[in-house]
Short mmCIF file of C-alpha atoms in Angstrom, two decimals:
data_model
loop_
_atom_site.label_atom_id
_atom_site.label_comp_id
_atom_site.label_asym_id
_atom_site.label_seq_id
_atom_site.Cartn_x
_atom_site.Cartn_y
_atom_site.Cartn_z
CA MET A 80 -15.04 -39.74 -25.31
CA SER A 81 -18.65 -38.15 -26.88
CA VAL A 82 -16.55 -34.74 -26.79
CA LEU A 83 -13.76 -36.35 -29.05
CA SER A 84 -16.08 -38.08 -31.58
CA ASN A 85 -18.16 -34.74 -31.82
CA VAL A 86 -14.94 -32.70 -32.09
CA ALA A 87 -14.07 -35.62 -35.29
CA ARG A 88 -17.77 -35.18 -36.34
CA TRP A 89 -16.93 -30.55 -36.57
CA PHE A 90 -14.36 -31.44 -38.41
CA ALA A 91 -15.71 -33.65 -40.94
CA ASP A 92 -18.36 -31.26 -41.76
CA PRO A 93 -17.86 -29.51 -45.13
CA THR A 94 -19.34 -26.30 -44.00
CA HIS A 95 -16.55 -26.11 -41.63
CA TRP A 96 -14.01 -25.33 -44.38
CA SER A 97 -15.46 -23.39 -46.11
CA GLY A 98 -16.54 -19.32 -46.21
CA PRO A 99 -15.48 -16.34 -43.93
CA ASP A 100 -16.08 -18.64 -40.95
CA GLY A 101 -14.30 -21.36 -42.66
CA ILE A 102 -11.05 -22.86 -41.23
CA PRO A 103 -8.90 -21.85 -44.23
CA GLN A 104 -10.29 -18.26 -44.06
CA ARG A 105 -9.42 -18.24 -40.45
CA LEU A 106 -5.96 -19.85 -40.56
CA ALA A 107 -5.28 -17.16 -43.16
CA GLU A 108 -6.26 -14.77 -40.60
CA HIS A 109 -4.34 -16.17 -38.25
CA VAL A 110 -1.08 -16.39 -39.95
CA GLN A 111 -1.31 -13.03 -41.64
CA ILE A 112 -1.65 -10.77 -38.51
CA SER A 113 0.69 -12.92 -36.81
CA ALA A 114 3.48 -12.48 -39.57
CA GLU A 115 2.90 -9.23 -39.83
CA SER A 116 3.39 -8.61 -35.99
CA VAL A 117 6.57 -10.83 -36.20
CA ALA A 118 7.91 -9.16 -39.18
CA ILE A 119 7.37 -5.30 -37.58
CA GLY A 120 8.95 -6.63 -34.21
CA ALA A 121 11.72 -7.89 -35.66
CA LEU A 122 12.51 -4.84 -37.44
CA ILE A 123 12.32 -2.94 -34.35
CA ALA A 124 13.77 -5.16 -31.94
CA LEU A 125 16.87 -7.20 -33.75
CA PRO A 126 18.55 -3.62 -34.84
CA ILE A 127 18.39 -2.53 -30.91
CA GLY A 128 19.23 -6.30 -29.49
CA ILE A 129 22.47 -6.56 -31.88
CA ALA A 130 23.35 -3.54 -31.69
CA LEU A 131 23.16 -3.39 -28.10
CA GLY A 132 24.92 -6.87 -28.24
CA HIS A 133 27.64 -5.70 -30.46
CA TYR A 134 28.52 -2.81 -28.58
CA GLY A 135 28.33 -4.74 -25.20
CA ARG A 136 26.64 -1.40 -23.81
CA PHE A 137 23.54 -1.20 -21.58
CA GLY A 138 23.33 -5.17 -20.64
CA ASN A 139 21.09 -4.56 -17.67
CA LEU A 140 18.68 -2.92 -19.61
CA ALA A 141 18.51 -5.73 -22.50
CA ILE A 142 18.21 -8.30 -19.74
CA ASN A 143 15.66 -5.95 -17.88
CA ILE A 144 13.77 -5.89 -20.79
CA SER A 145 12.81 -9.82 -20.67
CA ASN A 146 11.48 -9.70 -17.31
CA VAL A 147 9.32 -6.59 -17.81
CA GLY A 148 8.21 -8.51 -21.37
CA ARG A 149 6.86 -11.32 -19.38
CA ALA A 150 5.41 -9.52 -16.48
CA LEU A 151 3.28 -7.53 -19.29
CA PRO A 152 -0.27 -9.45 -19.02
CA SER A 153 -0.95 -10.17 -22.79
CA PHE A 154 -4.81 -9.61 -22.04
CA GLY A 155 -4.39 -6.31 -20.70
CA VAL A 156 -2.17 -4.71 -23.38
CA LEU A 157 -4.62 -6.54 -25.92
CA VAL A 158 -7.41 -4.49 -24.38
CA ILE A 159 -5.73 -1.05 -23.70
CA ALA A 160 -4.73 -1.14 -27.51
CA PHE A 161 -8.45 -1.58 -28.39
CA GLN A 162 -9.85 1.02 -25.96
CA VAL A 163 -7.30 3.78 -27.96
CA PHE A 164 -7.34 2.41 -30.84
CA GLY A 165 -10.48 0.95 -31.63
CA LEU A 166 -12.04 -1.67 -33.39
CA GLY A 167 -10.24 -2.98 -36.71
CA SER A 168 -6.72 -4.85 -37.17
CA LEU A 169 -4.32 -1.71 -35.61
CA PRO A 170 -5.16 -2.14 -32.01
CA ILE A 171 -3.94 -6.20 -32.83
CA LEU A 172 -0.91 -5.12 -34.59
CA VAL A 173 0.16 -2.73 -31.81
CA ALA A 174 -0.21 -5.38 -28.85
CA LEU A 175 1.25 -7.94 -30.77
CA VAL A 176 4.10 -5.58 -31.98
CA ALA A 177 4.33 -4.88 -28.66
CA LEU A 178 4.29 -8.22 -27.00
CA ALA A 179 7.46 -9.59 -29.93
CA ILE A 180 10.14 -7.38 -29.68
CA PRO A 181 11.55 -8.47 -25.55
CA PRO A 182 12.44 -11.89 -26.38
CA MET A 183 13.76 -10.99 -29.80
CA ILE A 184 16.08 -7.83 -27.93
CA THR A 185 17.30 -10.38 -24.99
CA ASN A 186 17.84 -13.41 -27.08
CA SER A 187 19.87 -11.13 -29.79
CA TYR A 188 21.76 -9.39 -27.04
CA VAL A 189 22.81 -12.41 -25.63
CA GLY A 190 23.60 -14.33 -28.59
CA LEU A 191 25.85 -11.15 -29.86
CA ARG A 192 27.13 -10.78 -26.15
CA GLU A 193 28.55 -14.37 -25.99
CA VAL A 194 30.60 -14.76 -29.41
CA ASP A 195 34.08 -15.19 -27.74
CA ALA A 196 36.43 -12.39 -27.28
CA ASP A 197 39.37 -14.00 -28.79
CA VAL A 198 37.60 -15.03 -32.06
CA LYS A 199 36.45 -11.06 -32.33
CA GLU A 200 40.15 -10.39 -31.79
CA ALA A 201 41.25 -12.59 -34.58
CA ALA A 202 38.55 -10.82 -36.90
CA ARG A 203 40.39 -7.90 -35.95
CA GLY A 204 43.27 -9.25 -36.61
CA MET A 205 43.06 -10.38 -39.64
CA GLY A 206 41.53 -6.83 -40.56
CA TYR A 207 37.91 -6.61 -40.74
CA ARG A 208 36.19 -3.40 -40.36
CA GLU A 209 33.97 -3.30 -38.01
CA LEU A 210 30.67 -3.56 -40.17
CA ALA A 211 32.74 -6.93 -41.70
CA ARG A 212 33.07 -8.17 -38.38
CA LEU A 213 29.27 -7.99 -37.29
CA VAL A 214 28.07 -9.03 -39.99
CA ARG A 215 30.59 -11.82 -41.43
CA VAL A 216 31.65 -12.53 -37.80
CA GLU A 217 29.46 -11.96 -35.05
CA LEU A 218 26.14 -12.52 -36.56
CA PRO A 219 26.52 -16.07 -37.87
CA LEU A 220 27.97 -16.87 -34.64
CA ALA A 221 25.25 -15.40 -32.44
CA VAL A 222 22.42 -16.87 -35.03
CA PRO A 223 21.17 -19.68 -33.25
CA LEU A 224 20.26 -17.24 -30.20
CA VAL A 225 18.89 -14.66 -32.86
CA MET A 226 16.82 -17.23 -34.73
CA ALA A 227 15.55 -18.78 -30.81
CA GLY A 228 14.70 -14.94 -30.10
CA ILE A 229 12.90 -14.69 -33.53
CA ARG A 230 11.40 -18.12 -32.60
CA THR A 231 9.88 -17.34 -29.25
CA SER A 232 8.52 -14.16 -30.12
CA ALA A 233 6.37 -16.25 -32.93
CA VAL A 234 5.09 -18.86 -30.92
CA GLN A 235 3.90 -16.00 -28.25
CA VAL A 236 2.13 -13.84 -30.68
CA VAL A 237 0.62 -16.75 -32.60
CA ALA A 238 -0.38 -17.51 -28.89
CA THR A 239 -1.53 -14.09 -28.40
CA ALA A 240 -3.56 -13.65 -31.62
CA THR A 241 -5.46 -16.30 -30.38
CA LEU A 242 -7.03 -13.58 -27.24
CA ALA A 243 -7.91 -10.89 -30.54
CA ALA A 244 -10.94 -12.60 -31.20
CA LEU A 245 -11.87 -11.09 -27.80
CA ILE A 246 -11.63 -7.69 -29.04
CA ALA A 247 -13.42 -8.72 -32.86
CA GLY A 248 -10.22 -9.91 -34.24
CA GLY A 249 -10.62 -13.30 -36.66
CA GLY A 250 -8.00 -16.10 -36.55
CA PHE A 251 -8.74 -19.65 -34.71
CA GLY A 252 -9.11 -17.83 -31.68
CA ARG A 253 -12.99 -16.82 -32.86
CA TYR A 254 -13.88 -20.50 -32.71
CA VAL A 255 -12.51 -20.70 -29.30
CA ILE A 256 -14.35 -17.31 -27.85
CA ASP A 257 -17.07 -17.83 -29.47
CA GLY A 258 -17.40 -21.43 -28.47
CA PHE A 259 -17.30 -20.26 -24.69
CA ALA A 260 -19.19 -17.58 -25.88
CA GLN A 261 -22.26 -20.11 -26.86
CA GLN A 262 -21.01 -22.48 -24.71
CA ASP A 263 -20.78 -24.78 -27.60
CA TYR A 264 -17.67 -27.23 -26.23
CA THR A 265 -17.28 -29.07 -29.23
CA LYS A 266 -16.62 -25.57 -31.06
CA LEU A 267 -14.54 -24.26 -28.23
CA PHE A 268 -12.53 -28.04 -28.61
CA ALA A 269 -12.16 -27.88 -31.67
CA GLY A 270 -10.56 -24.17 -32.23
CA ALA A 271 -8.27 -25.49 -28.94
CA VAL A 272 -7.18 -28.22 -30.92
CA LEU A 273 -6.21 -25.66 -33.82
CA VAL A 274 -4.47 -23.03 -31.83
CA ALA A 275 -2.61 -25.52 -30.20
CA LEU A 276 -1.70 -27.20 -33.79
CA LEU A 277 -0.86 -23.93 -35.68
CA ALA A 278 1.38 -22.78 -32.56
CA MET A 279 3.89 -26.11 -32.51
CA ALA A 280 3.78 -25.78 -36.54
CA THR A 281 5.25 -22.50 -35.68
CA GLU A 282 8.03 -23.67 -33.58
CA LEU A 283 9.03 -26.55 -35.77
CA SER A 284 9.20 -24.93 -38.90
CA LEU A 285 11.17 -22.28 -37.29
CA SER A 286 13.49 -24.47 -35.91
CA ALA A 287 14.01 -26.01 -38.89
CA VAL A 288 14.74 -22.50 -40.70
CA GLU A 289 16.91 -22.35 -37.70
CA ARG A 290 18.56 -25.03 -38.51
CA LEU A 291 19.06 -24.26 -42.20
CA LEU A 292 20.93 -20.49 -41.25
CA VAL A 293 23.26 -21.87 -38.41
CA PRO A 294 26.74 -22.11 -39.97
CA ARG A 295 28.15 -25.61 -40.29
CA GLY A 296 30.64 -24.82 -38.40
CA ILE A 297 28.89 -24.71 -35.01
CA ARG A 298 25.58 -26.86 -35.85
CA LEU A 299 27.28 -29.26 -32.84
CA GLN A 300 26.55 -26.39 -30.51
CA ARG A 301 22.53 -26.45 -31.53
CA THR A 302 21.06 -28.05 -28.87
CA ALA A 303 22.55 -25.64 -26.65
CA GLY A 304 21.76 -22.42 -28.29
CA ALA A 305 18.17 -23.54 -28.13
CA GLN A 306 18.42 -24.32 -24.50
CA ARG A 307 20.29 -21.23 -23.74
CA ALA A 308 17.65 -19.05 -25.25
CA THR A 309 15.66 -17.32 -22.98
CA THR A 310 12.31 -18.45 -22.33
CA PHE A 311 8.97 -16.49 -22.63
CA LYS A 312 5.38 -17.10 -22.19
CA THR A 313 3.12 -14.07 -22.18
CA ALA A 314 -0.37 -16.21 -23.51
CA MET B 441 -11.79 7.01 -29.33
CA ALA B 442 -14.03 4.75 -27.17
CA SER B 443 -16.46 6.42 -25.23
CA GLY B 444 -19.56 5.92 -22.79
CA CYS B 445 -21.77 4.09 -25.56
CA PHE B 446 -25.01 7.18 -24.92
CA LEU B 447 -24.21 9.79 -23.18
CA ASP B 448 -21.69 12.51 -24.60
CA TYR B 449 -19.03 11.46 -21.17
CA VAL B 450 -15.58 10.77 -22.18
CA ASP B 451 -14.89 8.26 -19.93
CA PRO B 452 -10.68 9.20 -18.39
CA TRP B 453 -8.21 6.04 -18.52
CA VAL B 454 -8.67 6.03 -14.39
CA ASN B 455 -11.25 7.83 -13.03
CA TRP B 456 -10.07 7.92 -9.58
CA THR B 457 -13.43 8.69 -7.90
CA TRP B 458 -14.90 5.51 -8.69
CA LEU B 459 -11.60 3.66 -7.64
CA SER B 460 -11.57 5.24 -3.96
CA THR B 461 -14.94 3.65 -3.71
CA HIS B 462 -14.34 0.06 -5.16
CA VAL B 463 -10.81 -0.58 -3.38
CA PRO B 464 -11.99 -3.78 -2.43
CA LEU B 465 -12.65 -5.04 -5.83
CA PHE B 466 -9.55 -4.49 -6.47
CA TRP B 467 -7.94 -6.31 -3.25
CA ASP B 468 -10.08 -9.16 -3.38
CA ALA B 469 -9.01 -9.66 -7.34
CA LEU B 470 -5.44 -9.50 -5.69
CA GLN B 471 -5.79 -11.70 -3.35
CA GLN B 472 -7.15 -14.09 -5.99
CA HIS B 473 -4.18 -13.51 -8.12
CA ILE B 474 -1.43 -14.66 -5.82
CA ALA B 475 -3.39 -17.69 -4.25
CA LEU B 476 -3.62 -18.83 -8.08
CA THR B 477 -0.19 -17.57 -8.41
CA ALA B 478 1.28 -19.46 -5.44
CA PHE B 479 -0.50 -22.83 -5.93
CA ALA B 480 0.73 -23.15 -9.10
CA VAL B 481 4.60 -22.51 -8.83
CA ILE B 482 4.25 -24.56 -5.34
CA GLY B 483 2.49 -27.19 -6.97
CA GLY B 484 5.24 -26.89 -10.12
CA LEU B 485 7.70 -27.58 -7.72
CA VAL B 486 6.64 -30.07 -5.94
CA LEU B 487 5.94 -31.94 -9.53
CA SER B 488 9.13 -30.59 -11.27
CA LEU B 489 11.26 -31.33 -8.00
CA PRO B 490 11.34 -35.81 -8.21
CA LEU B 491 11.15 -35.36 -11.99
CA GLY B 492 13.91 -33.17 -12.60
CA VAL B 493 16.08 -35.11 -9.99
CA ALA B 494 14.80 -38.21 -11.88
CA ALA B 495 15.76 -36.74 -15.37
CA HIS B 496 19.22 -36.10 -13.91
CA GLN B 497 19.71 -39.76 -12.21
CA TRP B 498 18.69 -41.65 -15.12
CA PRO B 499 19.79 -39.46 -18.74
CA SER B 500 17.61 -41.62 -20.86
CA LEU B 501 14.68 -39.92 -18.91
CA ARG B 502 16.04 -36.45 -19.80
CA ASN B 503 15.09 -35.82 -23.50
CA PRO B 504 11.17 -37.42 -23.00
CA VAL B 505 10.60 -35.70 -19.99
CA LEU B 506 11.90 -31.92 -21.79
CA ALA B 507 9.80 -33.00 -24.86
CA VAL B 508 6.37 -33.93 -23.33
CA PHE B 509 6.55 -30.56 -21.16
CA GLY B 510 7.79 -28.48 -24.18
CA VAL B 511 4.88 -29.85 -26.12
CA ILE B 512 2.21 -28.15 -23.40
CA TYR B 513 4.60 -25.02 -22.89
CA THR B 514 4.00 -24.13 -26.70
CA ILE B 515 0.39 -24.82 -26.15
CA PRO B 516 -1.47 -21.32 -25.75
CA SER B 517 -2.88 -21.03 -22.47
CA LEU B 518 -6.11 -20.15 -23.63
CA ALA B 519 -6.18 -23.57 -26.05
CA LEU B 520 -4.89 -25.62 -23.42
CA PHE B 521 -7.35 -24.02 -20.55
CA ALA B 522 -10.19 -25.08 -23.46
CA LEU B 523 -8.63 -28.46 -23.92
CA LEU B 524 -9.00 -29.44 -20.34
CA VAL B 525 -12.90 -27.44 -20.20
CA PRO B 526 -14.76 -30.63 -20.94
CA TYR B 527 -13.07 -32.71 -18.69
CA THR B 528 -12.17 -30.92 -15.27
CA GLY B 529 -14.99 -27.84 -16.23
CA LEU B 530 -14.78 -23.94 -15.78
CA GLY B 531 -12.40 -23.26 -12.46
CA VAL B 532 -10.08 -23.50 -10.59
CA VAL B 533 -8.72 -27.22 -11.32
CA THR B 534 -8.29 -26.14 -14.88
CA ALA B 535 -6.47 -23.36 -14.34
CA GLU B 536 -4.35 -24.84 -12.08
CA ALA B 537 -3.70 -28.01 -14.38
CA GLY B 538 -2.51 -25.71 -17.38
CA LEU B 539 -0.59 -23.16 -15.32
CA ILE B 540 1.02 -25.99 -13.43
CA GLY B 541 1.93 -27.95 -16.89
CA TYR B 542 3.68 -24.37 -17.82
CA THR B 543 5.71 -24.10 -14.49
CA VAL B 544 6.99 -27.01 -14.54
CA LEU B 545 9.03 -26.65 -17.70
CA ILE B 546 10.34 -24.06 -16.85
CA LEU B 547 11.71 -25.52 -13.21
CA VAL B 548 12.69 -28.53 -14.63
CA ARG B 549 14.97 -27.08 -17.24
CA ASN B 550 16.40 -25.11 -14.10
CA LEU B 551 16.73 -27.45 -11.65
CA LEU B 552 18.63 -29.38 -14.43
CA VAL B 553 20.92 -26.79 -15.69
CA GLY B 554 22.02 -26.31 -11.86
CA LEU B 555 22.64 -30.19 -10.85
CA GLU B 556 24.74 -30.01 -14.06
CA SER B 557 26.75 -27.18 -13.38
CA VAL B 558 27.55 -29.43 -10.10
CA PRO B 559 31.59 -29.72 -10.46
CA GLN B 560 32.47 -32.97 -10.67
CA ASP B 561 35.41 -32.21 -8.57
CA VAL B 562 33.21 -32.02 -5.67
CA ILE B 563 30.59 -34.72 -6.52
CA ASP B 564 34.03 -36.66 -6.13
CA ALA B 565 34.91 -35.01 -2.55
CA ALA B 566 31.28 -36.04 -1.76
CA ASP B 567 32.02 -39.52 -2.63
CA GLY B 568 35.09 -39.82 -1.04
CA MET B 569 33.40 -38.67 2.48
CA GLY B 570 31.59 -41.47 2.28
CA TYR B 571 28.04 -39.71 1.23
CA ARG B 572 25.72 -41.95 0.04
CA PRO B 573 23.71 -40.71 -3.08
CA PHE B 574 20.85 -39.52 -1.52
CA ALA B 575 22.47 -37.98 0.90
CA ARG B 576 24.93 -36.71 -1.24
CA LEU B 577 22.15 -34.78 -3.83
CA VAL B 578 20.48 -33.38 -0.56
CA ARG B 579 23.09 -32.13 0.84
CA VAL B 580 25.59 -31.40 -1.53
CA GLU B 581 23.94 -31.40 -5.16
CA LEU B 582 20.60 -29.51 -4.19
CA PRO B 583 22.23 -26.93 -2.31
CA LEU B 584 24.51 -26.06 -4.86
CA ALA B 585 21.76 -26.07 -7.96
CA LEU B 586 19.87 -23.32 -5.49
CA PRO B 587 20.85 -20.26 -7.60
CA ALA B 588 20.12 -21.80 -11.10
CA ILE B 589 16.48 -23.05 -9.14
CA PHE B 590 15.53 -19.41 -7.86
CA ALA B 591 16.27 -18.17 -11.22
CA GLY B 592 13.91 -21.13 -12.25
CA VAL B 593 11.37 -20.54 -9.31
CA ARG B 594 11.56 -16.10 -10.32
CA ILE B 595 10.91 -16.72 -14.22
CA ALA B 596 8.12 -19.08 -13.36
CA THR B 597 6.11 -16.66 -10.81
CA VAL B 598 6.54 -13.65 -13.44
CA THR B 599 5.45 -15.61 -16.08
CA THR B 600 2.16 -16.85 -14.05
CA ILE B 601 1.52 -13.78 -12.76
CA GLY B 602 0.89 -12.47 -16.30
CA LEU B 603 -1.18 -15.75 -17.25
CA VAL B 604 -3.39 -16.04 -14.74
CA THR B 605 -5.13 -13.05 -16.34
CA ILE B 606 -6.27 -15.31 -18.68
CA THR B 607 -7.76 -17.41 -16.73
CA ALA B 608 -10.36 -14.61 -16.57
CA LEU B 609 -12.24 -16.62 -19.16
CA ILE B 610 -12.67 -19.66 -16.98
CA GLY B 611 -14.62 -17.65 -14.74
CA LEU B 612 -11.44 -16.88 -12.44
CA GLY B 613 -8.98 -14.91 -13.20
CA GLY B 614 -7.77 -12.35 -10.35
CA LEU B 615 -6.91 -9.43 -12.03
CA GLY B 616 -7.83 -10.71 -15.42
CA GLN B 617 -11.60 -10.56 -14.15
CA LEU B 618 -11.15 -6.75 -13.81
CA ILE B 619 -9.49 -6.64 -17.25
CA TYR B 620 -12.42 -8.54 -18.81
CA LYS B 621 -15.15 -6.41 -16.99
CA GLY B 622 -13.49 -3.25 -18.42
CA LEU B 623 -13.61 -5.30 -22.07
CA ILE B 624 -17.47 -5.75 -21.83
CA GLU B 625 -18.34 -2.49 -19.71
CA ASN B 626 -16.29 -0.35 -22.21
CA PHE B 627 -14.87 1.25 -18.81
CA HIS B 628 -11.34 2.02 -18.66
CA THR B 629 -10.41 2.30 -14.98
CA PRO B 630 -10.86 -1.33 -13.85
CA LEU B 631 -8.87 -2.52 -17.11
CA VAL B 632 -6.07 0.15 -16.78
CA VAL B 633 -5.84 -0.10 -13.02
CA ALA B 634 -5.95 -4.16 -13.18
CA THR B 635 -2.87 -4.19 -16.03
CA VAL B 636 -0.73 -1.88 -13.92
CA LEU B 637 -1.16 -4.01 -10.47
CA SER B 638 -0.43 -7.27 -12.72
CA ILE B 639 2.82 -5.72 -13.91
CA ALA B 640 3.70 -4.00 -10.75
CA LEU B 641 2.80 -7.63 -8.44
CA ALA B 642 5.10 -9.29 -11.46
CA LEU B 643 8.21 -7.40 -10.49
CA VAL B 644 7.62 -6.77 -6.85
CA VAL B 645 7.47 -10.24 -6.06
CA ASP B 646 10.33 -10.74 -8.72
CA LEU B 647 12.13 -8.01 -6.36
CA ALA B 648 11.19 -10.16 -3.47
CA LEU B 649 12.41 -13.61 -4.40
CA ILE B 650 15.59 -11.83 -5.52
CA GLY B 651 16.04 -11.04 -1.65
CA VAL B 652 14.83 -14.14 -0.36
CA GLU B 653 17.47 -15.50 -2.75
CA ARG B 654 20.26 -13.26 -1.29
CA LEU B 655 19.20 -14.84 2.36
CA ALA B 656 19.02 -18.16 1.65
CA VAL B 657 21.74 -18.22 -1.11
CA PRO B 658 24.21 -16.12 0.63
CA TRP B 659 26.82 -17.68 -2.09
CA SER B 660 24.90 -16.63 -5.21
CA ARG B 661 25.00 -12.80 -6.22
CA GLY B 662 22.91 -11.57 -8.76
CA THR B 663 22.44 -14.80 -11.62
CA ALA B 664 20.05 -13.52 -13.63
CA GLY B 665 16.88 -15.02 -15.31
#
């Protein structure tokens, strides 16, 4: 019980809400590096996953990427990036982008691949060119899984960004890592609460975006889409 | 590039001489890594079998079970360990509680997928042959769910092998200890070798599980995870 009351007091302390080590600043750092990594990762991964799914080629590659992605120890990847690029946000960005890519490739591949062949035939019969078919027929139908991939990546990136504090990064991980180093269990616990809340907020807000983007015609299978998504947990 | 602190010495990515004299260090870490992973996956199976079967039997349990473990799964491992440390201390209990919590979601989900994929005709046939519900579950439904269960075990195992490295921060870590050593001593060899070993372990164990599946469930071929 004393842990929880100490943590409540920690949150009530105004000094923890301002300055370079305050919660607003740490939140901004955490969200910024995560958002940048997911955005760069999406720019790389989505075209690859969508193209592989659309052409139906290299399916084994797309699936094996998910297995290798799962096997990557995020901690090791971060520290190696740190040894290669030195201090600063570059190593963190590189490691987070690398970890963000596999879930997006696999899920968008599966999403495009699962578009009903009859529907694609019908679109061709109606005179859609290939690009129009991809953009106006296949992608809308694949939105649930494409978005599930982005959401999975984002939650993993937020989680891994916590570890970035080990290589001198900012974000909420600072409280956790410093809490461990100083054996300050109050700070440790408070930091863990913040990290957990941010991960859940990421999950919930991207689920809401997903719901908005899913075309009305296929909303009934929304839960099915979320459950078909390939799971990832690397941090 | 990072280099040895004071000397004008460039640390190679892998110092083979050092490595050759420190094989036991890696061997011990690898054994701890395997033990932590095996315990987490087996513990997860022990928990998720009754949970998954119950959630299948009583559909009103399904969503609450998936929601609770879904929330746990969303919590980053470092945060989950940190939340447990004040109660369970630094060490094995904290690590395994967190890792098992993660494997349960994967395993329950796949168990449910497997049980739900059993065709109604088969269930009717079993009923017609006079199977009681429990016998039907054990001798008809679970065997047919095995491919999905195996897919879950593979995902849970590979995931856990990656996550074990993070338990280095609570004094365990398996190969993660050596990654941590590489970080604090600014020494590339243990870092690089341990990371590569961790990836290799995950891929080898995954292949081994595919092999076991082929032997145990000859009717399932290549149900990918």
